[in-house]
PDB file of C-alpha atoms and ligand atoms in Angstrom:
ATOM      1  CA  UNK A   1      -9.825 -11.657 -13.245  1.00 91.00           C
ATOM      2  CA  UNK A   2      -7.130 -11.384 -15.929  1.00 95.00           C
ATOM      3  CA  UNK A   3      -9.319  -8.926 -17.819  1.00 98.00           C
ATOM      4  CA  UNK A   4      -9.545  -6.764 -14.715  1.00 98.00           C
ATOM      5  CA  UNK A   5      -5.787  -6.862 -14.241  1.00 98.00           C
ATOM      6  CA  UNK A   6      -5.313  -5.890 -17.896  1.00 98.00           C
ATOM      7  CA  UNK A   7      -7.637  -2.910 -17.329  1.00 98.00           C
ATOM      8  CA  UNK A   8      -5.364  -1.751 -14.518  1.00 98.00           C
ATOM      9  CA  UNK A   9      -2.228  -2.289 -16.571  1.00 98.00           C
ATOM     10  CA  UNK A  10      -3.681  -0.215 -19.412  1.00 98.00           C
ATOM     11  CA  UNK A  11      -4.700   2.583 -17.047  1.00 98.00           C
ATOM     12  CA  UNK A  12      -1.314   2.988 -15.299  1.00 98.00           C
ATOM     13  CA  UNK A  13       0.807   5.591 -17.132  1.00 98.00           C
ATOM     14  CA  UNK A  14       4.617   5.267 -17.026  1.00 98.00           C
ATOM     15  CA  UNK A  15       6.766   8.417 -16.948  1.00 98.00           C
ATOM     16  CA  UNK A  16      10.484   8.001 -17.746  1.00 98.00           C
ATOM     17  CA  UNK A  17      12.996  10.101 -15.770  1.00 98.00           C
ATOM     18  CA  UNK A  18      10.584  11.173 -12.998  1.00 97.00           C
ATOM     19  CA  UNK A  19      11.255  12.328 -10.316  1.00 93.00           C
ATOM     20  CA  UNK A  20      14.886  11.976 -11.384  1.00 94.00           C
ATOM     21  CA  UNK A  21      16.875  10.570 -14.344  1.00 96.00           C
ATOM     22  CA  UNK A  22      16.821   6.789 -14.654  1.00 95.00           C
ATOM     23  CA  UNK A  23      13.611   6.241 -12.667  1.00 93.00           C
ATOM     24  CA  UNK A  24      10.449   5.155 -14.503  1.00 97.00           C
ATOM     25  CA  UNK A  25       7.522   6.505 -12.480  1.00 98.00           C
ATOM     26  CA  UNK A  26       4.401   4.302 -12.569  1.00 98.00           C
ATOM     27  CA  UNK A  27       1.437   6.577 -11.917  1.00 98.00           C
ATOM     28  CA  UNK A  28      -1.497   5.035 -10.047  1.00 98.00           C
ATOM     29  CA  UNK A  29      -3.720   8.054 -10.740  1.00 98.00           C
ATOM     30  CA  UNK A  30      -4.429   6.775 -14.256  1.00 98.00           C
ATOM     31  CA  UNK A  31      -6.621   4.189 -12.525  1.00 98.00           C
ATOM     32  CA  UNK A  32      -8.482   6.890 -10.601  1.00 98.00           C
ATOM     33  CA  UNK A  33      -9.221   8.786 -13.843  1.00 98.00           C
ATOM     34  CA  UNK A  34     -10.986   5.699 -15.227  1.00 98.00           C
ATOM     35  CA  UNK A  35     -14.028   4.567 -13.236  1.00 98.00           C
ATOM     36  CA  UNK A  36     -14.106   1.118 -14.883  1.00 98.00           C
ATOM     37  CA  UNK A  37     -10.490   0.507 -13.918  1.00 98.00           C
ATOM     38  CA  UNK A  38     -11.120   1.902 -10.440  1.00 98.00           C
ATOM     39  CA  UNK A  39     -14.006  -0.544  -9.893  1.00 98.00           C
ATOM     40  CA  UNK A  40     -11.889  -3.415 -11.213  1.00 98.00           C
ATOM     41  CA  UNK A  41      -9.175  -2.461  -8.721  1.00 98.00           C
ATOM     42  CA  UNK A  42     -11.634  -2.419  -5.828  1.00 98.00           C
ATOM     43  CA  UNK A  43     -13.150  -5.769  -6.865  1.00 98.00           C
ATOM     44  CA  UNK A  44      -9.753  -7.466  -7.177  1.00 98.00           C
ATOM     45  CA  UNK A  45      -8.667  -6.293  -3.734  1.00 98.00           C
ATOM     46  CA  UNK A  46     -11.937  -7.124  -2.001  1.00 97.00           C
ATOM     47  CA  UNK A  47     -12.151 -10.590  -3.610  1.00 97.00           C
ATOM     48  CA  UNK A  48      -8.640 -11.288  -2.410  1.00 97.00           C
ATOM     49  CA  UNK A  49      -9.092 -10.021   1.154  1.00 96.00           C
ATOM     50  CA  UNK A  50     -12.565 -11.351   1.959  1.00 94.00           C
ATOM     51  CA  UNK A  51     -11.396 -14.756   3.163  1.00 91.00           C
ATOM     52  CA  UNK A  52      -8.428 -13.439   5.198  1.00 95.00           C
ATOM     53  CA  UNK A  53     -10.595 -12.506   8.224  1.00 96.00           C
ATOM     54  CA  UNK A  54      -9.038  -9.094   8.615  1.00 98.00           C
ATOM     55  CA  UNK A  55      -9.738  -6.915  11.711  1.00 98.00           C
ATOM     56  CA  UNK A  56      -7.882  -3.770  10.628  1.00 98.00           C
ATOM     57  CA  UNK A  57      -6.735  -2.127   7.389  1.00 98.00           C
ATOM     58  CA  UNK A  58      -3.706   0.179   7.596  1.00 99.00           C
ATOM     59  CA  UNK A  59      -2.855   2.555   4.719  1.00 98.00           C
ATOM     60  CA  UNK A  60       0.488   4.280   4.082  1.00 98.00           C
ATOM     61  CA  UNK A  61       0.960   8.033   3.562  1.00 97.00           C
ATOM     62  CA  UNK A  62      -0.178   9.266   1.154  1.00 97.00           C
ATOM     63  CA  UNK A  63      -1.521   7.135  -1.679  1.00 98.00           C
ATOM     64  CA  UNK A  64      -2.393   4.249   0.638  1.00 98.00           C
ATOM     65  CA  UNK A  65      -5.046   6.611   2.034  1.00 98.00           C
ATOM     66  CA  UNK A  66      -6.909   6.497  -1.288  1.00 98.00           C
ATOM     67  CA  UNK A  67      -7.124   2.724  -1.233  1.00 98.00           C
ATOM     68  CA  UNK A  68      -7.682   1.680   2.380  1.00 98.00           C
ATOM     69  CA  UNK A  69     -11.035   3.363   3.043  1.00 98.00           C
ATOM     70  CA  UNK A  70     -12.592   2.018  -0.193  1.00 97.00           C
ATOM     71  CA  UNK A  71     -11.771  -1.493   0.985  1.00 97.00           C
ATOM     72  CA  UNK A  72     -12.890  -0.835   4.565  1.00 98.00           C
ATOM     73  CA  UNK A  73     -16.332   0.248   3.391  1.00 98.00           C
ATOM     74  CA  UNK A  74     -16.722  -3.147   1.688  1.00 96.00           C
ATOM     75  CA  UNK A  75     -15.266  -5.192   4.552  1.00 96.00           C
ATOM     76  CA  UNK A  76     -16.974  -3.282   7.354  1.00 97.00           C
ATOM     77  CA  UNK A  77     -13.628  -2.932   9.142  1.00 98.00           C
ATOM     78  CA  UNK A  78     -11.785   0.132  10.497  1.00 98.00           C
ATOM     79  CA  UNK A  79      -9.041   2.069   8.724  1.00 99.00           C
ATOM     80  CA  UNK A  80      -5.923   3.425  10.433  1.00 99.00           C
ATOM     81  CA  UNK A  81      -3.301   5.641   8.749  1.00 98.00           C
ATOM     82  CA  UNK A  82       0.478   5.465   9.007  1.00 98.00           C
ATOM     83  CA  UNK A  83       1.753   9.004   8.361  1.00 98.00           C
ATOM     84  CA  UNK A  84       5.037  10.756   7.784  1.00 96.00           C
ATOM     85  CA  UNK A  85       6.205  12.197  11.103  1.00 96.00           C
ATOM     86  CA  UNK A  86       4.710  15.216  12.804  1.00 97.00           C
ATOM     87  CA  UNK A  87       1.203  14.857  11.353  1.00 98.00           C
ATOM     88  CA  UNK A  88      -0.568  12.592  13.856  1.00 98.00           C
ATOM     89  CA  UNK A  89      -1.722  13.724  17.339  1.00 98.00           C
ATOM     90  CA  UNK A  90      -1.747  11.627  20.506  1.00 98.00           C
ATOM     91  CA  UNK A  91       0.459   8.687  21.440  1.00 97.00           C
ATOM     92  CA  UNK A  92       2.529   7.809  18.391  1.00 97.00           C
ATOM     93  CA  UNK A  93       5.380   5.383  17.828  1.00 96.00           C
ATOM     94  CA  UNK A  94       7.804   6.135  15.007  1.00 96.00           C
ATOM     95  CA  UNK A  95      10.394   4.472  12.760  1.00 95.00           C
ATOM     96  CA  UNK A  96      12.866   5.960  10.259  1.00 93.00           C
ATOM     97  CA  UNK A  97      13.614   4.341   6.909  1.00 91.00           C
ATOM     98  CA  UNK A  98      15.145   4.836   3.438  1.00 85.00           C
ATOM     99  CA  UNK A  99      13.044   5.291   0.278  1.00 81.00           C
ATOM    100  CA  UNK A 100      13.813   4.501  -3.377  1.00 70.00           C
ATOM    101  CA  UNK A 101      14.764   8.190  -3.599  1.00 71.00           C
ATOM    102  CA  UNK A 102      15.062   9.789  -0.151  1.00 80.00           C
ATOM    103  CA  UNK A 103      14.413   9.223   3.557  1.00 91.00           C
ATOM    104  CA  UNK A 104      11.388   9.412   5.841  1.00 93.00           C
ATOM    105  CA  UNK A 105       9.994   8.642   9.295  1.00 96.00           C
ATOM    106  CA  UNK A 106       6.618   6.970   9.754  1.00 97.00           C
ATOM    107  CA  UNK A 107       4.289   7.244  12.743  1.00 98.00           C
ATOM    108  CA  UNK A 108       1.172   5.396  13.920  1.00 98.00           C
ATOM    109  CA  UNK A 109      -1.360   6.175  16.673  1.00 98.00           C
ATOM    110  CA  UNK A 110      -0.413   3.070  18.552  1.00 98.00           C
ATOM    111  CA  UNK A 111      -3.304   3.152  21.072  1.00 98.00           C
ATOM    112  CA  UNK A 112      -5.809   2.395  18.289  1.00 98.00           C
ATOM    113  CA  UNK A 113      -4.221  -0.943  17.415  1.00 98.00           C
ATOM    114  CA  UNK A 114      -5.858  -3.784  19.356  1.00 98.00           C
ATOM    115  CA  UNK A 115      -3.517  -6.520  20.577  1.00 98.00           C
ATOM    116  CA  UNK A 116      -3.414  -9.370  18.082  1.00 98.00           C
ATOM    117  CA  UNK A 117      -5.554  -7.525  15.497  1.00 98.00           C
ATOM    118  CA  UNK A 118      -5.341  -9.329  12.145  1.00 98.00           C
ATOM    119  CA  UNK A 119      -4.015  -6.485  10.026  1.00 98.00           C
ATOM    120  CA  UNK A 120      -3.328  -5.884   6.356  1.00 98.00           C
ATOM    121  CA  UNK A 121      -1.175  -2.996   5.151  1.00 98.00           C
ATOM    122  CA  UNK A 122      -2.184  -1.378   1.882  1.00 98.00           C
ATOM    123  CA  UNK A 123      -0.267   1.012  -0.374  1.00 98.00           C
ATOM    124  CA  UNK A 124      -0.207   1.995  -4.030  1.00 98.00           C
ATOM    125  CA  UNK A 125       3.207   0.585  -4.821  1.00 98.00           C
ATOM    126  CA  UNK A 126       6.006  -1.636  -3.509  1.00 97.00           C
ATOM    127  CA  UNK A 127       9.459  -0.423  -4.612  1.00 94.00           C
ATOM    128  CA  UNK A 128      12.474  -1.120  -2.347  1.00 92.00           C
ATOM    129  CA  UNK A 129      10.143  -2.221   0.447  1.00 94.00           C
ATOM    130  CA  UNK A 130      11.565   0.356   2.879  1.00 93.00           C
ATOM    131  CA  UNK A 131       8.140   1.859   3.590  1.00 95.00           C
ATOM    132  CA  UNK A 132       6.526  -1.547   4.133  1.00 97.00           C
ATOM    133  CA  UNK A 133       9.307  -2.748   6.429  1.00 96.00           C
ATOM    134  CA  UNK A 134       8.867   0.395   8.553  1.00 96.00           C
ATOM    135  CA  UNK A 135       5.089  -0.064   8.588  1.00 98.00           C
ATOM    136  CA  UNK A 136       5.391  -3.724   9.629  1.00 98.00           C
ATOM    137  CA  UNK A 137       7.751  -2.691  12.436  1.00 97.00           C
ATOM    138  CA  UNK A 138       5.319  -0.053  13.732  1.00 97.00           C
ATOM    139  CA  UNK A 139       2.419  -2.485  13.715  1.00 98.00           C
ATOM    140  CA  UNK A 140       4.378  -5.190  15.502  1.00 97.00           C
ATOM    141  CA  UNK A 141       5.481  -2.638  18.131  1.00 96.00           C
ATOM    142  CA  UNK A 142       1.802  -1.803  18.533  1.00 97.00           C
ATOM    143  CA  UNK A 143       0.834  -5.446  19.068  1.00 98.00           C
ATOM    144  CA  UNK A 144      -0.839  -6.202  15.725  1.00 98.00           C
ATOM    145  CA  UNK A 145      -0.521  -9.418  13.755  1.00 98.00           C
ATOM    146  CA  UNK A 146       0.345  -8.403  10.187  1.00 98.00           C
ATOM    147  CA  UNK A 147      -1.324 -10.919   7.869  1.00 98.00           C
ATOM    148  CA  UNK A 148      -0.361  -9.499   4.497  1.00 98.00           C
ATOM    149  CA  UNK A 149       0.993  -6.490   2.595  1.00 98.00           C
ATOM    150  CA  UNK A 150      -1.083  -5.507  -0.414  1.00 98.00           C
ATOM    151  CA  UNK A 151      -0.137  -3.104  -3.209  1.00 98.00           C
ATOM    152  CA  UNK A 152      -1.585  -2.269  -6.610  1.00 98.00           C
ATOM    153  CA  UNK A 153       1.856  -2.059  -8.259  1.00 98.00           C
ATOM    154  CA  UNK A 154       5.029  -4.027  -7.501  1.00 98.00           C
ATOM    155  CA  UNK A 155       8.403  -3.028  -8.961  1.00 98.00           C
ATOM    156  CA  UNK A 156       9.650  -6.634  -8.920  1.00 98.00           C
ATOM    157  CA  UNK A 157      13.194  -5.756  -9.993  1.00 97.00           C
ATOM    158  CA  UNK A 158      13.834  -3.960  -6.712  1.00 95.00           C
ATOM    159  CA  UNK A 159      13.079  -7.170  -4.766  1.00 97.00           C
ATOM    160  CA  UNK A 160      11.255  -5.334  -1.966  1.00 97.00           C
ATOM    161  CA  UNK A 161       9.173  -8.467  -1.350  1.00 97.00           C
ATOM    162  CA  UNK A 162      12.226 -10.346  -0.054  1.00 98.00           C
ATOM    163  CA  UNK A 163      12.749  -7.842   2.781  1.00 97.00           C
ATOM    164  CA  UNK A 164       9.325  -8.087   4.344  1.00 97.00           C
ATOM    165  CA  UNK A 165       9.103 -11.556   5.881  1.00 96.00           C
ATOM    166  CA  UNK A 166       5.334 -11.339   5.378  1.00 97.00           C
ATOM    167  CA  UNK A 167       3.254 -12.405   2.355  1.00 98.00           C
ATOM    168  CA  UNK A 168       2.855  -9.745  -0.346  1.00 98.00           C
ATOM    169  CA  UNK A 169      -0.004  -9.563  -2.805  1.00 98.00           C
ATOM    170  CA  UNK A 170       0.275  -7.172  -5.780  1.00 98.00           C
ATOM    171  CA  UNK A 171      -2.048  -6.721  -8.752  1.00 98.00           C
ATOM    172  CA  UNK A 172       0.345  -5.441 -11.469  1.00 98.00           C
ATOM    173  CA  UNK A 173       4.088  -6.154 -11.620  1.00 98.00           C
ATOM    174  CA  UNK A 174       6.881  -4.347 -13.508  1.00 98.00           C
ATOM    175  CA  UNK A 175      10.520  -5.506 -13.754  1.00 95.00           C
TER     176      UNK A 175
HETATM  177  C1  PRP B   1       5.999   5.982  -2.541  1.00 63.15           C
HETATM  178  C2  PRP B   1       4.920   4.921  -2.708  1.00 63.15           C
HETATM  179  C3  PRP B   1       5.166   3.990  -1.573  1.00 63.15           C
HETATM  180  C4  PRP B   1       6.665   4.043  -1.406  1.00 63.15           C
HETATM  181  C5  PRP B   1       7.287   2.838  -2.032  1.00 63.15           C
HETATM  182  O1  PRP B   1       5.550   6.925  -1.630  1.00 63.15           O
HETATM  183  O2  PRP B   1       3.622   5.496  -2.657  1.00 63.15           O
HETATM  184  O3  PRP B   1       4.534   4.451  -0.373  1.00 63.15           O
HETATM  185  O4  PRP B   1       7.110   5.241  -2.055  1.00 63.15           O
HETATM  186  O5  PRP B   1       8.677   2.868  -1.943  1.00 63.15           O
HETATM  187  P1  PRP B   1       9.556   1.816  -1.134  1.00 63.15           P
HETATM  188  O6  PRP B   1       8.973   0.448  -1.363  1.00 63.15           O
HETATM  189  O7  PRP B   1      10.915   1.959  -1.751  1.00 63.15           O
HETATM  190  O8  PRP B   1       9.549   2.204   0.306  1.00 63.15           O
HETATM  191  P2  PRP B   1       6.291   8.307  -1.344  1.00 63.15           P
HETATM  192  O9  PRP B   1       7.248   8.143  -0.202  1.00 63.15           O
HETATM  193  O10 PRP B   1       6.815   8.836  -2.626  1.00 63.15           O
HETATM  194  O11 PRP B   1       5.133   9.202  -0.721  1.00 63.15           O
HETATM  195  P3  PRP B   1       3.761   9.778  -1.296  1.00 63.15           P
HETATM  196  O12 PRP B   1       2.793   8.614  -1.388  1.00 63.15           O
HETATM  197  O13 PRP B   1       3.359  10.724  -0.224  1.00 63.15           O
HETATM  198  O14 PRP B   1       4.012  10.419  -2.610  1.00 63.15           O
HETATM  199  N1  HPA B   2       5.591   5.313  -8.847  1.00 63.15           N
HETATM  200  C1  HPA B   2       5.000   5.802  -7.757  1.00 63.15           C
HETATM  201  N2  HPA B   2       5.588   5.869  -6.580  1.00 63.15           N
HETATM  202  C2  HPA B   2       6.823   5.389  -6.471  1.00 63.15           C
HETATM  203  C3  HPA B   2       7.493   4.853  -7.563  1.00 63.15           C
HETATM  204  C4  HPA B   2       6.838   4.804  -8.816  1.00 63.15           C
HETATM  205  O1  HPA B   2       7.357   4.319  -9.831  1.00 63.15           O
HETATM  206  N3  HPA B   2       8.708   4.432  -7.109  1.00 63.15           N
HETATM  207  C5  HPA B   2       8.756   4.728  -5.796  1.00 63.15           C
HETATM  208  N4  HPA B   2       7.624   5.300  -5.404  1.00 63.15           N
END
């Protein structure tokens, strides 16, 4: 397990001063360029989730979309996206929030969330937690039971975890 986590750590490239001065951007796509690291990532997530008895996996726009479906194929469970506003048709509920650098509104197709569905939310990275808080809100409004938030990377220094009120599992942490 620790070897797999080290593979991920080695594959993530850090870019100082992107997208603006003072921010160190941790780039998940290094993992996707390296098939061994990508498999390790999938294994670590699936091993962790298997015993949680999940009914639904929700991924966040946009990099959560790369992760959710890989996991769903292994679990045999459905995937549902949360998207930035104006992209999803049908009955949507929305919630506005603040990002580490900017603002956004999230939407979900609320009719596809079954009442009480045991749900995990997956994304590439937890920073301030603003996106996750908004996602949790949307899922609760839709009647889901959010079991856990799962990210590949956690920027621990920003203390996003403390805002969620729901367990967080991350694979690689940075201060
Ligand atoms: C990034 C990242 C997370 C979110 C984390 O996405 O992929 O979704 O920010 O930040 P937070 O914890 O402070 O909310 P971004 O909004 O840049 O969108 P993208 O995935 O479409 O690039
Ligand atoms: N990397 C990728 N996405 C992000 C980051 C980061 O460091 N911070 C906020 N969103």
